[in-house]
Coordinates of C-alpha atoms in Angstrom, one line a residue:
Chain A
M24 CA 170.0 121.5 145.0
R25 CA 167.7 120.4 147.9
S26 CA 164.6 122.5 148.0
D27 CA 162.9 123.1 151.2
K28 CA 159.6 123.4 149.2
H29 CA 159.3 119.7 149.3
N30 CA 159.8 119.2 153.1
N31 CA 156.4 121.0 153.8
A32 CA 153.3 118.9 153.1
P33 CA 151.4 120.6 150.1
F34 CA 148.1 122.0 151.2
P35 CA 145.8 119.3 149.6
L36 CA 147.8 116.5 151.3
K37 CA 147.4 118.3 154.6
L38 CA 143.8 118.9 154.2
A39 CA 143.1 115.2 153.0
A40 CA 145.2 113.8 155.9
T41 CA 143.3 116.1 158.6
G42 CA 140.0 115.1 157.0
G43 CA 140.7 111.6 157.3
L44 CA 141.7 111.9 160.9
L45 CA 138.6 113.8 161.7
F46 CA 136.5 111.2 159.8
L47 CA 138.1 108.6 162.3
H48 CA 137.5 110.5 165.5
L49 CA 134.2 112.7 165.2
P50 CA 132.0 109.6 165.5
L51 CA 133.6 108.7 168.7
L52 CA 133.4 112.1 170.0
L53 CA 129.7 112.1 169.3
I54 CA 129.2 109.2 171.7
F55 CA 130.2 111.6 174.8
A56 CA 127.5 114.3 173.5
Y57 CA 124.8 111.5 173.4
A58 CA 125.7 110.2 176.6
F59 CA 124.3 113.6 178.1
T60 CA 121.4 114.1 176.1
T61 CA 117.8 114.6 177.5
E62 CA 116.1 113.1 174.4
D63 CA 115.4 109.5 175.4
K64 CA 113.4 108.3 172.2
S65 CA 115.4 109.2 169.3
F66 CA 119.0 110.2 168.3
Q67 CA 117.8 113.8 167.7
W68 CA 120.7 116.2 166.9
P69 CA 121.5 118.6 168.2
P70 CA 120.5 117.3 171.8
P71 CA 117.7 119.3 173.1
G72 CA 119.3 119.6 176.5
F73 CA 122.0 118.2 178.8
T74 CA 121.7 116.0 181.8
T75 CA 123.7 113.7 184.0
R76 CA 120.8 111.8 185.1
W77 CA 121.5 108.6 183.0
L78 CA 124.8 108.1 184.6
A79 CA 122.9 107.5 187.7
V80 CA 120.3 105.2 186.0
T81 CA 122.9 103.2 184.4
W82 CA 124.9 102.9 187.6
A83 CA 122.0 101.2 189.2
R84 CA 121.2 98.7 186.4
P85 CA 122.1 95.1 187.4
D86 CA 122.2 93.6 184.0
V87 CA 124.9 96.2 182.9
W88 CA 127.0 95.0 185.9
Q89 CA 126.5 91.5 185.3
A90 CA 127.5 91.7 181.7
L91 CA 130.5 93.9 182.6
T92 CA 131.5 91.3 185.3
L93 CA 131.3 88.5 182.7
S94 CA 133.3 90.3 180.3
L95 CA 136.0 91.1 182.7
Q96 CA 136.3 87.6 183.9
V97 CA 136.3 86.2 180.3
A98 CA 138.9 88.5 179.2
S99 CA 141.2 87.9 182.2
I100 CA 141.1 84.1 181.8
A101 CA 141.3 84.1 178.0
T102 CA 144.3 86.6 178.4
A103 CA 146.1 84.4 180.8
F104 CA 145.6 81.3 178.6
A105 CA 146.9 83.4 175.7
L106 CA 150.0 84.7 177.5
V107 CA 151.1 81.2 178.3
L108 CA 150.4 79.6 174.9
G109 CA 151.7 82.7 172.8
T110 CA 154.9 83.0 174.9
L111 CA 155.6 79.3 174.4
C112 CA 154.9 79.5 170.6
A113 CA 157.1 82.6 170.4
A114 CA 160.0 81.1 172.4
A115 CA 159.9 78.0 170.1
L116 CA 159.6 80.0 166.8
S117 CA 161.8 83.0 167.3
R118 CA 165.2 81.3 166.7
A119 CA 164.9 77.7 165.7
R120 CA 164.6 76.7 162.2
F121 CA 162.9 73.5 161.6
F122 CA 160.5 71.6 159.3
G123 CA 156.8 72.7 159.6
Q124 CA 157.8 76.1 161.0
E125 CA 155.8 78.0 158.5
A126 CA 152.7 75.9 158.9
I127 CA 152.9 76.5 162.8
T128 CA 153.2 80.3 162.2
L129 CA 150.3 80.1 159.8
L130 CA 148.2 78.2 162.6
V131 CA 148.8 80.8 165.1
I132 CA 147.8 83.6 162.8
L133 CA 144.7 81.7 161.2
P134 CA 142.1 82.4 163.8
I135 CA 142.5 86.0 163.2
A136 CA 143.1 85.8 159.4
L137 CA 139.9 83.8 159.0
P138 CA 136.6 85.9 159.2
G139 CA 135.4 85.8 162.8
I140 CA 132.1 84.2 161.5
V141 CA 134.0 81.1 160.3
T142 CA 135.9 80.7 163.6
G143 CA 132.6 81.1 165.4
I144 CA 130.5 78.6 163.6
A145 CA 133.4 76.1 163.5
L146 CA 133.6 76.1 167.2
R147 CA 129.9 76.0 167.7
S148 CA 129.4 73.0 165.5
A149 CA 132.2 71.2 167.1
F150 CA 130.8 72.0 170.7
G151 CA 127.5 70.7 169.1
M152 CA 129.1 67.5 167.9
M153 CA 131.1 66.7 171.1
Q154 CA 127.9 67.6 173.0
I155 CA 129.6 70.2 175.3
P156 CA 127.0 72.5 176.7
F157 CA 127.7 76.2 176.1
S158 CA 129.2 77.9 179.3
F159 CA 131.5 80.5 180.6
W160 CA 134.4 78.0 179.5
T161 CA 133.3 77.8 175.8
I162 CA 133.4 81.6 175.7
V163 CA 136.8 81.6 177.0
L164 CA 138.0 78.8 174.8
G165 CA 136.8 80.9 171.7
H166 CA 138.4 84.0 172.9
A167 CA 141.8 82.5 173.9
T168 CA 142.2 81.0 170.4
F169 CA 142.2 84.2 168.7
C170 CA 144.0 86.2 171.6
I171 CA 147.1 83.8 171.2
V172 CA 148.4 85.7 168.1
V173 CA 148.4 89.1 169.8
V174 CA 150.6 87.9 172.5
Y175 CA 152.7 85.8 170.1
N176 CA 153.2 88.9 167.8
N177 CA 154.7 91.0 170.7
A178 CA 156.7 88.4 172.3
V179 CA 158.3 87.1 169.1
A180 CA 159.5 90.7 168.1
R181 CA 161.1 91.0 171.6
F182 CA 162.6 87.5 171.6
R183 CA 164.2 88.2 168.2
R184 CA 165.7 91.4 169.5
M185 CA 167.2 89.7 172.7
S186 CA 170.6 88.5 172.3
P187 CA 171.1 84.8 172.7
S188 CA 174.4 85.4 174.5
L189 CA 172.4 86.5 177.4
V190 CA 171.0 83.2 178.0
E191 CA 174.4 81.4 177.2
A192 CA 176.1 83.7 179.8
S193 CA 173.5 82.7 182.5
Y194 CA 174.2 79.1 181.7
D195 CA 177.7 79.6 182.1
L196 CA 177.4 81.4 185.5
G197 CA 175.7 78.1 186.5
A198 CA 172.0 79.1 186.4
N199 CA 169.8 76.1 185.4
G200 CA 166.7 76.5 182.8
F201 CA 164.2 77.8 185.2
Q202 CA 166.6 80.2 187.0
T203 CA 167.5 81.6 183.5
F204 CA 163.8 81.9 182.6
R205 CA 163.0 83.7 185.9
H206 CA 166.0 86.0 186.1
V207 CA 167.1 86.7 182.6
I208 CA 164.4 85.9 180.0
L209 CA 161.3 87.0 181.9
P210 CA 162.7 90.6 182.9
N211 CA 163.7 91.1 179.2
I212 CA 160.4 90.1 177.7
G213 CA 158.2 91.2 180.5
T214 CA 157.0 94.7 179.0
A215 CA 156.4 93.0 175.7
L216 CA 154.1 90.3 177.4
L217 CA 152.5 93.0 179.3
A218 CA 151.7 95.0 176.2
G219 CA 150.6 91.9 174.4
G220 CA 148.4 90.9 177.5
M221 CA 146.8 94.3 177.4
L222 CA 145.9 94.1 173.7
A223 CA 144.7 90.4 174.1
F224 CA 142.6 91.7 177.1
A225 CA 141.1 94.7 174.8
L226 CA 140.4 92.2 172.0
S227 CA 138.7 89.7 174.2
F228 CA 136.6 92.4 176.1
D229 CA 135.3 93.7 172.8
E230 CA 134.8 90.4 171.0
V231 CA 131.3 89.9 169.6
I232 CA 131.1 87.8 166.4
V233 CA 132.7 84.5 167.9
T234 CA 130.9 85.2 171.1
T235 CA 127.4 85.1 169.6
F236 CA 128.3 81.5 168.5
T237 CA 130.0 80.1 171.7
A238 CA 127.7 81.8 174.4
G239 CA 124.7 80.2 175.6
Q240 CA 122.4 82.3 177.7
Q241 CA 125.1 84.4 179.3
Q242 CA 125.7 88.0 178.3
T243 CA 129.0 89.5 178.0
L244 CA 129.0 93.4 177.6
P245 CA 129.4 93.3 173.7
I246 CA 126.4 90.7 173.5
W247 CA 124.4 93.0 175.8
M248 CA 125.1 96.0 173.6
L249 CA 124.3 94.0 170.3
E250 CA 120.9 93.1 172.0
E251 CA 120.3 96.8 172.6
L252 CA 121.2 97.7 169.1
I253 CA 118.8 95.2 167.6
R254 CA 116.0 95.6 170.1
P255 CA 116.6 99.1 172.0
H256 CA 114.9 99.1 175.4
E257 CA 116.4 102.2 177.0
R258 CA 118.4 104.2 174.7
P259 CA 120.0 106.6 177.1
V260 CA 121.4 103.6 179.1
T261 CA 123.0 102.2 176.0
N262 CA 124.6 105.8 175.3
V263 CA 126.1 105.8 178.9
V264 CA 127.5 102.3 178.5
A265 CA 128.8 103.1 175.1
M266 CA 130.8 106.1 176.5
A267 CA 132.2 103.9 179.3
V268 CA 133.4 101.3 177.0
V269 CA 135.1 103.8 175.0
L270 CA 136.9 105.4 178.0
V271 CA 137.7 101.7 179.7
T272 CA 139.4 100.7 176.2
L273 CA 141.5 103.8 176.0
I274 CA 143.5 102.6 179.0
P275 CA 145.0 99.4 177.7
I276 CA 145.8 100.8 174.3
L277 CA 147.7 103.9 175.5
G278 CA 149.4 101.5 178.1
A279 CA 150.5 98.9 175.3
Y280 CA 151.5 102.1 173.4
Y281 CA 153.8 103.4 176.0
L282 CA 155.3 99.9 177.0
T283 CA 156.4 99.2 173.2
R284 CA 157.2 102.7 172.2
D285 CA 161.0 102.1 172.0
G286 CA 162.7 98.8 172.4
A287 CA 165.9 100.3 173.4
E288 CA 165.4 99.0 177.0
T289 CA 165.8 95.5 175.8
A290 CA 169.2 94.3 177.2
G291 CA 171.5 93.1 174.5
S292 CA 169.5 94.7 171.5
G293 CA 172.6 96.4 170.5
K294 CA 174.5 93.4 169.6
Chain B
M26 CA 163.3 73.4 210.7
T27 CA 165.8 74.5 208.1
A28 CA 168.0 71.7 208.6
S29 CA 165.3 69.1 207.7
L30 CA 164.0 71.2 204.6
A31 CA 167.6 71.8 203.2
P32 CA 168.4 68.4 201.8
Q33 CA 165.0 68.1 200.2
S34 CA 165.3 71.4 198.4
S35 CA 168.7 70.8 197.2
A36 CA 167.3 67.5 195.8
Q37 CA 164.6 69.4 194.1
D38 CA 167.2 71.8 192.8
S39 CA 169.4 69.3 191.3
L40 CA 166.4 67.5 189.7
A41 CA 165.3 71.0 188.1
S42 CA 169.1 71.4 187.1
R43 CA 169.3 67.8 185.6
F44 CA 166.1 68.5 183.8
S45 CA 167.1 71.7 182.4
A46 CA 170.6 70.4 181.5
A47 CA 168.9 67.5 179.6
L48 CA 166.8 70.3 177.6
W49 CA 170.1 72.1 176.9
R50 CA 171.7 69.1 175.5
S51 CA 168.8 68.3 173.3
P52 CA 167.2 71.5 171.9
R53 CA 164.7 69.3 170.0
L54 CA 163.2 68.1 173.2
L55 CA 162.9 71.6 174.4
L56 CA 161.3 72.7 171.2
L57 CA 158.7 69.9 171.5
L58 CA 157.9 70.7 175.0
L59 CA 157.5 74.3 174.1
L60 CA 155.2 73.8 171.2
A61 CA 153.2 70.9 172.6
P62 CA 150.6 73.0 174.4
P63 CA 149.8 75.7 171.9
L64 CA 149.9 73.1 169.0
L65 CA 147.3 70.9 171.3
W66 CA 145.1 73.9 171.5
L67 CA 145.3 75.3 168.0
G68 CA 146.1 72.1 166.2
V69 CA 143.3 70.0 167.9
V70 CA 140.8 72.3 169.3
Y71 CA 140.8 74.9 166.4
V72 CA 141.8 73.0 163.3
G73 CA 139.6 70.1 164.3
S74 CA 136.6 72.5 164.7
L75 CA 137.5 73.9 161.2
I76 CA 137.6 70.3 159.6
A77 CA 134.4 69.4 161.4
L78 CA 132.7 72.5 160.0
L79 CA 134.1 71.5 156.4
A80 CA 132.8 68.0 156.7
Q81 CA 129.3 69.3 157.5
S82 CA 129.2 71.1 154.1
F83 CA 129.4 67.8 152.3
F84 CA 126.0 66.7 153.9
S85 CA 122.5 67.9 152.9
F86 CA 119.7 69.2 154.6
D87 CA 116.1 68.0 154.1
D88 CA 113.8 70.9 154.0
F89 CA 110.5 68.6 154.7
T90 CA 112.0 66.9 157.8
A91 CA 114.2 69.7 158.9
Q92 CA 116.8 67.1 159.4
V93 CA 120.4 66.7 158.3
T94 CA 121.0 63.9 155.9
Y95 CA 124.5 62.2 156.8
E96 CA 125.4 61.2 153.3
L97 CA 128.2 62.6 151.2
T98 CA 127.1 64.8 148.7
L99 CA 127.9 68.2 146.7
S100 CA 124.1 69.3 146.5
T101 CA 124.7 71.8 149.3
Y102 CA 127.3 73.6 147.2
A103 CA 125.0 73.4 144.2
E104 CA 122.6 75.2 146.3
L105 CA 125.0 78.3 146.6
F106 CA 124.5 78.9 142.8
S107 CA 120.6 79.1 143.1
P108 CA 119.6 82.7 142.1
A109 CA 118.8 83.9 145.6
N110 CA 122.0 82.6 147.1
F111 CA 124.4 83.7 144.3
D112 CA 122.9 87.1 144.6
I113 CA 124.1 87.2 148.3
I114 CA 127.6 86.3 147.2
K115 CA 127.7 88.8 144.3
R116 CA 126.4 91.6 146.8
T117 CA 129.0 90.7 149.3
V118 CA 132.0 90.7 147.0
T119 CA 130.9 93.8 145.3
M120 CA 130.5 95.5 148.6
A121 CA 133.9 94.2 149.7
A122 CA 135.7 95.7 146.5
L123 CA 133.9 98.9 146.8
V124 CA 134.9 99.2 150.5
T125 CA 138.6 98.2 149.9
I126 CA 138.9 100.9 146.9
A127 CA 137.3 103.6 148.9
S128 CA 139.5 102.7 152.2
A129 CA 142.6 102.8 150.1
I130 CA 141.9 106.2 148.7
L131 CA 141.0 107.8 152.1
A132 CA 143.9 106.0 153.8
F133 CA 146.6 107.1 151.3
P134 CA 146.9 110.8 152.2
I135 CA 146.9 110.1 156.1
A136 CA 149.5 107.3 155.5
Y137 CA 151.7 109.5 153.1
Y138 CA 151.6 112.5 155.7
A139 CA 152.4 110.3 158.5
A140 CA 155.3 108.5 156.7
R141 CA 156.9 111.5 155.3
Y142 CA 156.0 114.7 157.0
A143 CA 155.3 114.0 160.6
K144 CA 158.0 114.1 162.9
G145 CA 158.5 113.4 166.6
R146 CA 155.4 114.3 168.6
W147 CA 153.3 114.7 165.4
K148 CA 154.4 111.1 164.5
A149 CA 153.1 109.8 167.9
F150 CA 150.0 111.7 167.5
F151 CA 149.4 110.1 164.2
Y152 CA 150.1 106.8 165.2
L153 CA 147.6 107.1 168.1
G154 CA 145.2 108.8 166.1
V155 CA 145.0 105.6 164.0
M156 CA 145.4 103.1 166.7
L157 CA 142.6 104.5 169.0
P158 CA 140.0 104.2 166.6
L159 CA 141.2 100.9 165.5
W160 CA 141.0 99.4 169.0
S161 CA 138.0 101.3 170.0
S162 CA 135.0 99.0 170.6
Y163 CA 133.6 97.7 167.2
L164 CA 130.0 97.9 168.5
V165 CA 130.3 101.3 169.9
K166 CA 131.7 102.5 166.5
I167 CA 128.5 101.1 164.7
Y168 CA 126.3 102.4 167.4
A169 CA 127.9 106.0 166.8
W170 CA 127.2 105.5 163.1
K171 CA 123.5 104.5 163.9
M172 CA 123.2 107.9 165.5
I173 CA 124.8 109.7 162.9
L174 CA 122.9 108.3 159.8
S175 CA 119.5 108.3 161.6
K176 CA 116.7 110.4 160.0
E177 CA 117.0 112.8 163.0
G178 CA 120.6 112.7 163.3
I179 CA 123.7 114.8 162.6
V180 CA 123.9 114.2 158.7
S181 CA 120.2 115.2 158.1
W182 CA 120.8 118.2 160.3
T183 CA 124.0 119.2 158.5
A184 CA 122.3 118.8 155.0
D185 CA 119.4 120.9 156.3
K186 CA 121.8 123.7 157.5
L187 CA 123.5 123.7 154.2
H188 CA 120.3 123.6 152.4
L189 CA 121.3 120.4 150.7
S190 CA 118.4 118.3 152.0
W191 CA 117.3 117.8 148.3
L192 CA 120.6 116.3 147.4
L193 CA 120.3 113.8 150.2
D194 CA 116.7 112.9 149.4
A195 CA 117.7 112.5 145.8
W196 CA 120.4 110.1 146.7
L197 CA 118.2 108.2 149.0
S198 CA 115.5 107.8 146.1
L199 CA 117.9 106.0 144.1
P200 CA 117.1 102.3 143.6
V201 CA 120.1 100.1 144.9
V202 CA 122.0 102.6 147.1
G203 CA 118.9 104.4 148.7
G204 CA 116.4 103.7 151.2
N205 CA 114.1 105.2 153.8
S206 CA 117.0 106.9 155.6
L207 CA 120.8 106.4 155.4
S208 CA 120.7 104.0 158.3
V209 CA 118.6 101.6 156.4
S210 CA 120.3 102.0 153.0
A211 CA 123.3 100.3 151.2
T212 CA 125.1 103.6 151.4
G213 CA 124.9 103.4 155.2
T214 CA 126.4 100.0 155.1
F215 CA 129.2 101.1 152.8
L216 CA 130.1 104.2 155.0
V217 CA 130.2 102.0 158.3
F218 CA 132.5 99.4 156.6
V219 CA 134.7 102.0 155.3
Y220 CA 135.0 103.9 158.7
I221 CA 135.5 100.4 160.7
W222 CA 138.2 99.1 158.5
L223 CA 140.0 102.1 157.4
P224 CA 142.7 101.9 160.1
Y225 CA 143.6 98.6 158.7
M226 CA 144.3 100.1 155.5
I227 CA 146.4 103.0 156.9
L228 CA 148.9 101.0 158.9
P229 CA 150.4 98.7 156.0
I230 CA 150.3 101.6 153.7
Q231 CA 152.3 103.8 156.0
A232 CA 154.7 100.9 156.7
S233 CA 155.4 100.6 153.0
L234 CA 155.8 104.3 152.4
E235 CA 158.3 104.6 155.5
R236 CA 160.6 102.6 153.4
V237 CA 160.5 104.8 150.3
P238 CA 163.5 107.3 150.7
A239 CA 162.7 111.0 150.6
N240 CA 165.5 111.7 147.9
L241 CA 163.6 109.4 145.5
I242 CA 160.7 111.8 145.5
E243 CA 163.0 114.7 145.2
A244 CA 165.0 113.0 142.3
S245 CA 161.7 112.6 140.4
Y246 CA 160.9 116.3 141.0
D247 CA 164.5 117.3 139.8
L248 CA 163.9 115.2 136.6
G249 CA 160.9 117.4 135.9
G250 CA 158.0 115.1 137.2
G251 CA 155.4 117.1 138.7
P252 CA 153.3 116.0 141.7
S253 CA 150.8 113.8 139.6
K254 CA 153.7 112.1 137.7
T255 CA 155.6 111.4 140.8
F256 CA 152.6 109.9 142.4
R257 CA 151.8 107.8 139.6
H258 CA 155.2 106.6 138.7
V259 CA 157.1 106.6 141.8
L260 CA 155.0 106.7 144.9
L261 CA 152.1 104.4 143.9
P262 CA 154.2 101.4 142.6
L263 CA 156.2 101.6 145.8
A264 CA 153.1 101.8 148.0
M265 CA 151.3 98.9 146.2
P266 CA 152.5 96.2 148.5
G267 CA 151.2 98.0 151.3
V268 CA 147.8 98.7 149.5
A269 CA 147.7 95.0 148.8
A270 CA 148.5 94.1 152.3
G271 CA 145.7 96.5 153.6
S272 CA 143.3 95.2 151.1
I273 CA 143.5 91.8 152.6
F274 CA 142.1 93.1 155.8
T275 CA 139.4 95.2 154.4
F276 CA 138.2 92.6 151.9
S277 CA 138.3 89.7 154.2
L278 CA 136.7 91.6 157.2
T279 CA 133.9 92.7 154.9
L280 CA 133.3 89.4 153.4
G281 CA 132.8 87.9 156.8
D282 CA 131.0 90.6 158.8
Y283 CA 127.4 89.8 159.7
I284 CA 126.7 92.4 162.3
I285 CA 127.2 95.7 160.3
P286 CA 124.8 95.1 157.4
G287 CA 122.3 93.6 160.1
I288 CA 122.2 96.8 162.1
I289 CA 122.7 99.6 159.3
G290 CA 121.6 98.4 155.9
T291 CA 118.8 97.0 154.0
S292 CA 116.9 93.8 154.5
R293 CA 118.9 92.1 151.6
L294 CA 121.4 89.7 153.1
F295 CA 125.3 89.3 153.1
I296 CA 127.2 86.2 153.4
G297 CA 127.8 86.6 156.9
Q298 CA 124.1 87.0 157.8
A299 CA 123.2 84.2 155.4
V300 CA 125.5 81.9 157.7
Y301 CA 124.0 83.2 160.8
T302 CA 120.2 82.7 159.8
Q303 CA 121.1 79.4 158.2
Q304 CA 122.7 78.1 161.2
G305 CA 120.3 79.8 163.7
T306 CA 116.7 79.9 163.1
A307 CA 116.6 77.7 159.9
G308 CA 119.0 74.9 161.6
N309 CA 120.5 74.3 158.0
I310 CA 124.0 73.6 159.3
P311 CA 125.2 72.0 155.8
L312 CA 124.1 75.1 153.9
A313 CA 125.8 77.5 156.6
A314 CA 129.0 75.6 156.4
A315 CA 129.0 75.8 152.7
F316 CA 128.3 79.5 152.9
S317 CA 131.2 80.1 155.2
V318 CA 133.6 78.2 152.9
V319 CA 132.8 80.9 150.3
P320 CA 134.7 83.7 152.0
V321 CA 137.6 81.3 152.8
V322 CA 138.0 80.2 149.2
I323 CA 137.7 83.8 148.0
M324 CA 140.4 84.9 150.4
A325 CA 142.6 81.9 149.4
F326 CA 142.6 83.1 145.9
Y327 CA 142.9 86.9 147.1
L328 CA 146.0 86.0 149.3
W329 CA 147.6 84.1 146.4
G330 CA 147.2 87.3 144.0
A331 CA 148.2 89.5 146.9
K332 CA 151.3 87.5 147.5
K333 CA 152.4 88.1 143.9
Q334 CA 152.1 91.8 144.7
G335 CA 154.6 91.4 147.5
A336 CA 151.9 92.3 150.2
F337 CA 153.4 89.8 152.9
D338 CA 156.7 92.0 152.8
A339 CA 154.5 95.1 153.8
L340 CA 152.8 93.4 156.7

């Protein structure tokens, strides 16, 4: 009695799903069109003409490069902190059962569950109280706090799939804890860490809400964009930067996707 | 050279071995060592900051001297209920509720199609189709909408080509939702919120629909339930945990956002903007702190309700 009719999507559903996906993607595609427009005063549509002139103008702008460099530095260091702390948390929480475990899980998720503005203003007022001046490191501190959860999520899933007998076998064969970590655990969780690290990097690279509270005079790339959005100086340059940001964030997202696509390569997962 | 180094390195080896053997014998010690660094960071730096913030909200701010008075009081919280401030809270909560409902309606067909009909390559296509906009730069997405909604932008152009400009103008002349152009109207703010948080709604709904067996739908059809009955009595109840989980994100993110309404919207403030202006230009940290407690309290109630709906099983 199984009818094939119900295995093909009804037309209204197809239409609504396609419409939804178009709604998600058309605005991003529009960024590409505007990056090449000759119109530099307004967001006129359709663009009166196309030019590649603004690519060269943007390339020559030192403020864009400074903001980009700062963003890359902050994201790298925040990701490194998050990788270490997130992996430690995942290793501790993946198997053991102990009192207060749920509270610790909540603690890890909290920075991303609370609105960014709460995290931002909390850190800012704490820095103010302790009289820590705003610097590169206050930005990193804020970013690492909410990047931990991304690494943790990826790592804990992999730890749970990994068979505990692998570690026991390593000990039985005479390896100590450090050797076991280096030769057994790390190869198994490596891709999950890489994926988590990439997402943490993307998250930090794009973060603006917490950064507005923890940065002093320094401009990360999102802060630079925010300034341009509030007080536009040169629209075409902003258009080109926006396009570049879309292209650059594509890489870690696609990378993380391909690394975690199938967990089948995890040793001992069949057990 | 090797001869002189060998004993030393073996001594190091045995130290490492003895250390790891001690950890193996006492898993508690290992657990403590693993958890100490992240707990120091999150428990001390982060929770410490949150508590410091909460403490500030119990102080008051003297408008004449522009100084914070360090005496415990609830007067700052009372200020939240002054008509101007309470309007801000009402406006933000209404917006968050509308955004959540609209996202759920838009997300459902995408999630349902991806969960039930998309196979193999199409499944990956749908997954990336949701993930890419989700992870794309937040500010770039807002910027794209500033382009779209501006007076000379693509929406006005499309309305003009379809001879629907009168409709757009009529909508913009309405009191609450209208404005000079879409990019400075509450409608614009609403559209951008829905756009930016939509992927957060799609993913949990899809996850909950993946768990609905296809033969349950077929059984409903076999028993004479048409598409609308099947949707109302079978699909929707089973998808509810996913909707609740997604609504946590859309609701909470809308409550706390201060950048979107600042860039696309009217001059009427939202909670996030109130926090930002109070702590920044006004220097009224106590009121800013009290304002930032509002979304946290609302979310605590919301999470409590969502837990009853089974939202946490769908995350």
